[in-house]
CSV table of C-alpha atoms in Angstrom, one decimal:
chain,number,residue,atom,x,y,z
A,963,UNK,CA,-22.8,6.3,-8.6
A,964,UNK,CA,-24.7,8.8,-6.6
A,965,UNK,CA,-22.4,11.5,-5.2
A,966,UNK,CA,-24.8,12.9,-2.4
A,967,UNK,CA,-22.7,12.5,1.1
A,968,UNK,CA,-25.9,10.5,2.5
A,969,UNK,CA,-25.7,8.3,0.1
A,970,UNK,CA,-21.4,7.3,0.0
A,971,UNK,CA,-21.1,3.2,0.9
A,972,UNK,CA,-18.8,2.0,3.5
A,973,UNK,CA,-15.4,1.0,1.9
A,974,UNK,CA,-14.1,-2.5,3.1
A,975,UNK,CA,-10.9,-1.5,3.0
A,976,UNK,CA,-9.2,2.2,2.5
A,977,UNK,CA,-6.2,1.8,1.6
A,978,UNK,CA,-4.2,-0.7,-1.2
A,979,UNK,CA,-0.9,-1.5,-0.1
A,980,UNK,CA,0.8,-3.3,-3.7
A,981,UNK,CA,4.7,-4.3,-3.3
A,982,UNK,CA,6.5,-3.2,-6.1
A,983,UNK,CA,9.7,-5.0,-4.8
A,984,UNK,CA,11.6,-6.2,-1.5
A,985,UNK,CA,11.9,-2.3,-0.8
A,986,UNK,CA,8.8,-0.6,-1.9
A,987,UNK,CA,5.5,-0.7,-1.6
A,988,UNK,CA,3.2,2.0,-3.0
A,989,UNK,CA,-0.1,2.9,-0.9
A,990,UNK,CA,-3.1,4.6,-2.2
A,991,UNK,CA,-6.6,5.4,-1.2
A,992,UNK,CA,-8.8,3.9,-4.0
A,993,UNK,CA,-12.4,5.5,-2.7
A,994,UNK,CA,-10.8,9.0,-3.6
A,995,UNK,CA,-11.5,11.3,-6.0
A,996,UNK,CA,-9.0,12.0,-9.0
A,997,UNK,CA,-7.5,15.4,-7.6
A,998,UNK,CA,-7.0,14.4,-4.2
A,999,UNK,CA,-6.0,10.9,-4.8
A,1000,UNK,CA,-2.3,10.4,-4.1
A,1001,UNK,CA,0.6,8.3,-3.5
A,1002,UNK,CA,2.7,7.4,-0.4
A,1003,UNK,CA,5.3,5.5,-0.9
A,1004,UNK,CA,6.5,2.7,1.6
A,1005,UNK,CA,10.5,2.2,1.7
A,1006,UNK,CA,11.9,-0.6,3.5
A,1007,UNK,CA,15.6,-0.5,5.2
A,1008,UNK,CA,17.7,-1.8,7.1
A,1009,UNK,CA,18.0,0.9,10.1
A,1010,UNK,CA,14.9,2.7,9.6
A,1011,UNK,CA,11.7,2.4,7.0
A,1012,UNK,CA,10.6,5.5,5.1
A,1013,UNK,CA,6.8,6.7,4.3
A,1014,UNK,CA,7.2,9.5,1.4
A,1015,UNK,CA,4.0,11.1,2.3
A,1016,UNK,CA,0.6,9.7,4.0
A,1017,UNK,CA,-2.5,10.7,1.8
A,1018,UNK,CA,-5.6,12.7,3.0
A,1019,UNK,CA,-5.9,11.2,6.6
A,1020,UNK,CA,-9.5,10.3,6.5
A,1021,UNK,CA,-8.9,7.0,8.8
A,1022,UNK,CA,-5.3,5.8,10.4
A,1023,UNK,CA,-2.7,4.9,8.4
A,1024,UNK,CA,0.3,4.6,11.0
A,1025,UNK,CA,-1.4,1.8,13.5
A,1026,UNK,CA,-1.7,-0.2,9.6
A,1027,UNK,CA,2.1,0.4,8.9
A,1028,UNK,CA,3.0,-0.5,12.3
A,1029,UNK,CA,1.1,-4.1,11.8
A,1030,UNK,CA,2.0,-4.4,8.3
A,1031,UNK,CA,5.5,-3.7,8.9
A,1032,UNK,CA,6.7,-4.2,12.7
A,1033,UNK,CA,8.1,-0.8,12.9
A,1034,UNK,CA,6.6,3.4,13.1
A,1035,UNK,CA,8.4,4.1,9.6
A,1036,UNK,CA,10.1,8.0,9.2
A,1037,UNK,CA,7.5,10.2,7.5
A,1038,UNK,CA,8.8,12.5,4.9
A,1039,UNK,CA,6.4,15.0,3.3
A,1040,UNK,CA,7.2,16.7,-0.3
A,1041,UNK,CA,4.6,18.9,0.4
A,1042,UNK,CA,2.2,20.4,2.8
A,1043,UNK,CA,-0.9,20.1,0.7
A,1044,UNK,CA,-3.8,17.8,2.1
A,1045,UNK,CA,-3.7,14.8,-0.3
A,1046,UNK,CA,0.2,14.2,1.2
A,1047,UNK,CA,-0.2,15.2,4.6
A,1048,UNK,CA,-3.6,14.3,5.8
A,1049,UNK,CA,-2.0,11.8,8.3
A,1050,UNK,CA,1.6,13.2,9.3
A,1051,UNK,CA,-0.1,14.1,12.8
A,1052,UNK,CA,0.1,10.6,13.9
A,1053,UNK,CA,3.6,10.4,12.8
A,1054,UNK,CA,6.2,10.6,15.4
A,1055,UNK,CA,9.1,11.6,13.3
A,1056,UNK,CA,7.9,14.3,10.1
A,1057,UNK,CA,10.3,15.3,7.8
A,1058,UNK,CA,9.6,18.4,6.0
A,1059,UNK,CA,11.3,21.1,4.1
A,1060,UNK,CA,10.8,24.7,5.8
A,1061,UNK,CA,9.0,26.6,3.9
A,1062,UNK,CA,6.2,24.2,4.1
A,1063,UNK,CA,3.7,25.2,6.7
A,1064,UNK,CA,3.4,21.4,7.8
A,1065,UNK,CA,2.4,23.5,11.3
A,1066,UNK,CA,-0.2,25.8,10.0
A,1067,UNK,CA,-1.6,24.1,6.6
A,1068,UNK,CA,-4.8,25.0,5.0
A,1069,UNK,CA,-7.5,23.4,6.2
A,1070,UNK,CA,-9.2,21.6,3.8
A,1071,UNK,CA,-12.1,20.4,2.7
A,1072,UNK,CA,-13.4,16.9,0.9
A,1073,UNK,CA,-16.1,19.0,-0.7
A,1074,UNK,CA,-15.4,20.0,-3.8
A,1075,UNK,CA,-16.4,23.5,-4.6
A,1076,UNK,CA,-15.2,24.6,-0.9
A,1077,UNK,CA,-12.0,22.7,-1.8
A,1078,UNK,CA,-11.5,24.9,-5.5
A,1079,UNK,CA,-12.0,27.9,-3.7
A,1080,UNK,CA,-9.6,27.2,-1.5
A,1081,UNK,CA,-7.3,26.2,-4.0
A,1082,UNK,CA,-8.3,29.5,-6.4
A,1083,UNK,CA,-9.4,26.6,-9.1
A,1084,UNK,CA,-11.4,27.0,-11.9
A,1085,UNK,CA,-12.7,23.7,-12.2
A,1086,UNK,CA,-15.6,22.5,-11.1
A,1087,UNK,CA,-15.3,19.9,-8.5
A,1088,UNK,CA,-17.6,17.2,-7.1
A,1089,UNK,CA,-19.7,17.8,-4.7
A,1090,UNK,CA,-18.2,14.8,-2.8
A,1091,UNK,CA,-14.5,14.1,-3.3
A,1092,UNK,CA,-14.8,10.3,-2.0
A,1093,UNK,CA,-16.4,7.9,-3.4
A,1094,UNK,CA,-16.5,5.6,0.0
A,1095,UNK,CA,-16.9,6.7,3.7
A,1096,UNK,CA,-14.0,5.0,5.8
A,1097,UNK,CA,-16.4,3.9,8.5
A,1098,UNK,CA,-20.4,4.4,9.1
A,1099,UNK,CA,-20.5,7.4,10.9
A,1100,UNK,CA,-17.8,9.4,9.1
A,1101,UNK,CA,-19.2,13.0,8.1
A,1102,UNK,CA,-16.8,14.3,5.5
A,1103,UNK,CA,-17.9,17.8,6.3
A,1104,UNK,CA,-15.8,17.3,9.5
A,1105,UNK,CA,-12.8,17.3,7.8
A,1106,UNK,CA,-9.2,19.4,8.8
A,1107,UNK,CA,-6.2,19.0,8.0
A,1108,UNK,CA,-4.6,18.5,11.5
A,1109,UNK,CA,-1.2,20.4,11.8
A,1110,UNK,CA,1.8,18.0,12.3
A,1111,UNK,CA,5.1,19.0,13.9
A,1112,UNK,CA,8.1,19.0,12.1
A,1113,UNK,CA,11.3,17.0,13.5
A,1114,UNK,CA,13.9,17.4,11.3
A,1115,UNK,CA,13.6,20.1,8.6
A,1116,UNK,CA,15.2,19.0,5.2
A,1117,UNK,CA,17.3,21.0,2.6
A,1118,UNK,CA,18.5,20.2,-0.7
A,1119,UNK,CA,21.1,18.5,-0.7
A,1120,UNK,CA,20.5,16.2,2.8
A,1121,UNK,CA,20.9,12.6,3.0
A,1122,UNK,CA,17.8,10.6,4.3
A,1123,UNK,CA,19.7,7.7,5.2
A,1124,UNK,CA,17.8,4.5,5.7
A,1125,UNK,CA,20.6,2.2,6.5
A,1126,UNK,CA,21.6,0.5,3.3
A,1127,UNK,CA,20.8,2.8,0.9
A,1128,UNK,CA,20.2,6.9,0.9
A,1129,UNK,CA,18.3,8.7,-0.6
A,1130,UNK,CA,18.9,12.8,-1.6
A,1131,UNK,CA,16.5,15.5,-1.1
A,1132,UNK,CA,16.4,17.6,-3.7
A,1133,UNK,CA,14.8,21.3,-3.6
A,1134,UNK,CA,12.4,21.9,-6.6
A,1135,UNK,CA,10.1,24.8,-5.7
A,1136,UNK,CA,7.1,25.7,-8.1
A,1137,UNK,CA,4.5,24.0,-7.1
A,1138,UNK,CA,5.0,24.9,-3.5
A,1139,UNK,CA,8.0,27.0,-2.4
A,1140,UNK,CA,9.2,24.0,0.1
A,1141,UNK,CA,8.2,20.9,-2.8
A,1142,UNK,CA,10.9,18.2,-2.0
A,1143,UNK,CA,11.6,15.4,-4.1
A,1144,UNK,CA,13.8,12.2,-2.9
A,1145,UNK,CA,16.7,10.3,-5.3
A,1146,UNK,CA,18.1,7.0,-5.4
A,1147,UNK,CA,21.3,7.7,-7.1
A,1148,UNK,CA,22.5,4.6,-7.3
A,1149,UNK,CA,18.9,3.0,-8.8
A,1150,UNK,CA,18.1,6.2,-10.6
A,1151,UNK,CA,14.9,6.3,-8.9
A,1152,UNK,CA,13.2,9.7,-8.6
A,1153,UNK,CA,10.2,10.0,-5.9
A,1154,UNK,CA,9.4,13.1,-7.1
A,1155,UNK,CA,6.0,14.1,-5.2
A,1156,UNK,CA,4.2,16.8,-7.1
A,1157,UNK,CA,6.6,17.9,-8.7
A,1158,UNK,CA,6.6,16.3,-12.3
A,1159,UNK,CA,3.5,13.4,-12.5
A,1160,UNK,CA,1.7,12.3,-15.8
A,1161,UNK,CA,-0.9,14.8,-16.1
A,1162,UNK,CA,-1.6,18.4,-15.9
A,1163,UNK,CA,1.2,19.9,-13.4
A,1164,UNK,CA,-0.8,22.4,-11.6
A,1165,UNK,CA,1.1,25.8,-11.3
A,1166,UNK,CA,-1.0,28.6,-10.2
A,1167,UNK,CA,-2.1,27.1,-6.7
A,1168,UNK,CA,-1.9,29.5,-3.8
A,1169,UNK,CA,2.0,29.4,-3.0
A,1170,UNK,CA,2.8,28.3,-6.7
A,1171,UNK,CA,5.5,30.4,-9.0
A,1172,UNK,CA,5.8,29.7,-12.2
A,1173,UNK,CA,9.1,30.5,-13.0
A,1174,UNK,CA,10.2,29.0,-10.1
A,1175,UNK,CA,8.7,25.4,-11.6
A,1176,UNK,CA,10.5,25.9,-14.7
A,1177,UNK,CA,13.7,26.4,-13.4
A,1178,UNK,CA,12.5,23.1,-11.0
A,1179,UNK,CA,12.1,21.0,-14.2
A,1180,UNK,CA,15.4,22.3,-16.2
A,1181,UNK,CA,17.4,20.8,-13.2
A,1182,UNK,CA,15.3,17.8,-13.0
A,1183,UNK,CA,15.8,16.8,-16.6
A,1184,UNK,CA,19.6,16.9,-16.1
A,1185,UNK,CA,19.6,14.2,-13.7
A,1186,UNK,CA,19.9,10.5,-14.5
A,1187,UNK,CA,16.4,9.6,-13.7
A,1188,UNK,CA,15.5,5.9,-14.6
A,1189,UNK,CA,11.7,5.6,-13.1
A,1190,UNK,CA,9.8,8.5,-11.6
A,1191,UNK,CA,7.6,7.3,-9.0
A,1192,UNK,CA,4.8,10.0,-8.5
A,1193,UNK,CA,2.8,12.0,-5.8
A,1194,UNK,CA,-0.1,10.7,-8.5
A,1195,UNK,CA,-0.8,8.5,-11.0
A,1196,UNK,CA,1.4,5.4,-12.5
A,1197,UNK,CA,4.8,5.3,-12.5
A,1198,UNK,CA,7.0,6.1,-15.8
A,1199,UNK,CA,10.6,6.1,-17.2
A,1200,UNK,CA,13.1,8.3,-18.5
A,1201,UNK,CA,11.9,8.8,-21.8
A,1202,UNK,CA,8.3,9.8,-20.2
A,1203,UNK,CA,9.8,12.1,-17.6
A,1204,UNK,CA,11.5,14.4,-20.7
A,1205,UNK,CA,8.2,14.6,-22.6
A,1206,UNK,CA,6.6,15.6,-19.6
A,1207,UNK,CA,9.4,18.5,-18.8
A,1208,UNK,CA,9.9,19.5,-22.1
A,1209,UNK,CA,5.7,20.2,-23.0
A,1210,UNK,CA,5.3,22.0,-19.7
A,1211,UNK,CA,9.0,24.1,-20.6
A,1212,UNK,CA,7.3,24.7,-24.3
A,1213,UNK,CA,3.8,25.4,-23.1
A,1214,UNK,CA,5.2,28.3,-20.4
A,1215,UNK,CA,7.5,30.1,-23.5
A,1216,UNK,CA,4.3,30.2,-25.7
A,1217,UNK,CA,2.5,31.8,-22.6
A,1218,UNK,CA,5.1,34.2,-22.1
């Protein structure tokens, strides 16, 4: 397909909502580009619902949740880059570690050599990083990232309690200094963000650290982790998640 911005189709729909159980369903935005095409992840409970991040925010995705679901669900963000945050500003309540700058984030950008810049990648990107326009008139080249304001400001350890089940927050800096990840204990179920996914773990983004990550990953692989549902790509199980931690562990002692 043509990547020109002139010449991007309207999508029929943005986003795929796919129910993975009575509790979750994940969300994605199929018309976007590999890098910036994440998960948020829908979590149903009894007291309150739960949306672990929200995408990039190129259409609404709260008015949808509201219909879908009868209820404004609790947003919380693992991180404060623009593939998970995009739509937190039409959140009411935003959950967010501190040291993520969910106020102030970067801007931006869905064009792909602005965006690698930004980033300090050395990639090249394409020129357009959808492959769909949301709507007619949509001009990707007025994209922000629109500052959200943070409600409640998580810590490792917290609770996020949803009624009939909780989830804990656990503090795993290295990709950002504020990434979160959420656990199920009692499912073993690890929403782990960007944090650990089944690709390339990118390490050297502005805010990133390195040793910071590995230290991250070493606590990670302690915990009874049955299924790691990711900030991107499929989902994977225990066995998957120690591959994963233990190449990335390897691959920074051979650098060092």
């Amino acid at each position: 397909m043509n990547t020109d911005v002139g010449d991007l189709p309207v999508a029929p729909q943005w986003f795929r909502f796919t129910v993975l159980d009575e509790r979750t369903t994940l969300i994605e935005e199929p018309h976007v580009r590999g890098l910036l095409r994440a998960n948020a992840w829908h979590l149903r409970g009894r007291n309150r619902d739960l949306l672990v991040d929200c995408g990039l925010g190129v259409t609404a995705l709260a008015p949808l949740l509201l219909e879908r679901f009868g209820r404004e669900p609790v947003l919380v963000l693992t991180h404060a880059h623009l593939d998970h945050m995009g739509s937190a500003h039409e959140f009411s309540d935003v959950w967010a570690h501190p040291l993520e700058p969910i106020d102030d984030p970067a801007p931006g950008s869905l064009h792909g050599p602005a965006l690698a810049a930004q980033m300090g990648l050395d990639e090249t990107l394409p020129s357009a990083l959808l492959t769909a326009r949301p709507h007619g008139d949509y001009d990707l080249s007025t994209y922000r990232v629109r500052p959200a304001t943070r409600t409640r400001a998580l810590t490792d350890g917290d609770l996020v309690d949803l009624g009939d089940y909780a989830l804990t927050v656990l503090h795993l800096p290295g990709h950002s200094p504020g990434s979160i990840a959420l656990f199920d204990q009692t499912t073993g179920t690890l929403f782990s963000g960007d944090v650990i996914y089944d690709d390339v773990l990118l390490d050297s983004l502005p805010g990133s650290d390195i040793r910071q990550y590995a230290r991250s990953l070493r606590r990670l692989r302690n915990l009874p982790v049955r299924v790691t549902q990711p900030g991107h790509g499929r989902s994977f199980g225990r066995d998957r998640l120690h591959h994963l931690i233990d190449s990335y562990l390897h691959s920074v002692r051979n650098s060092g």
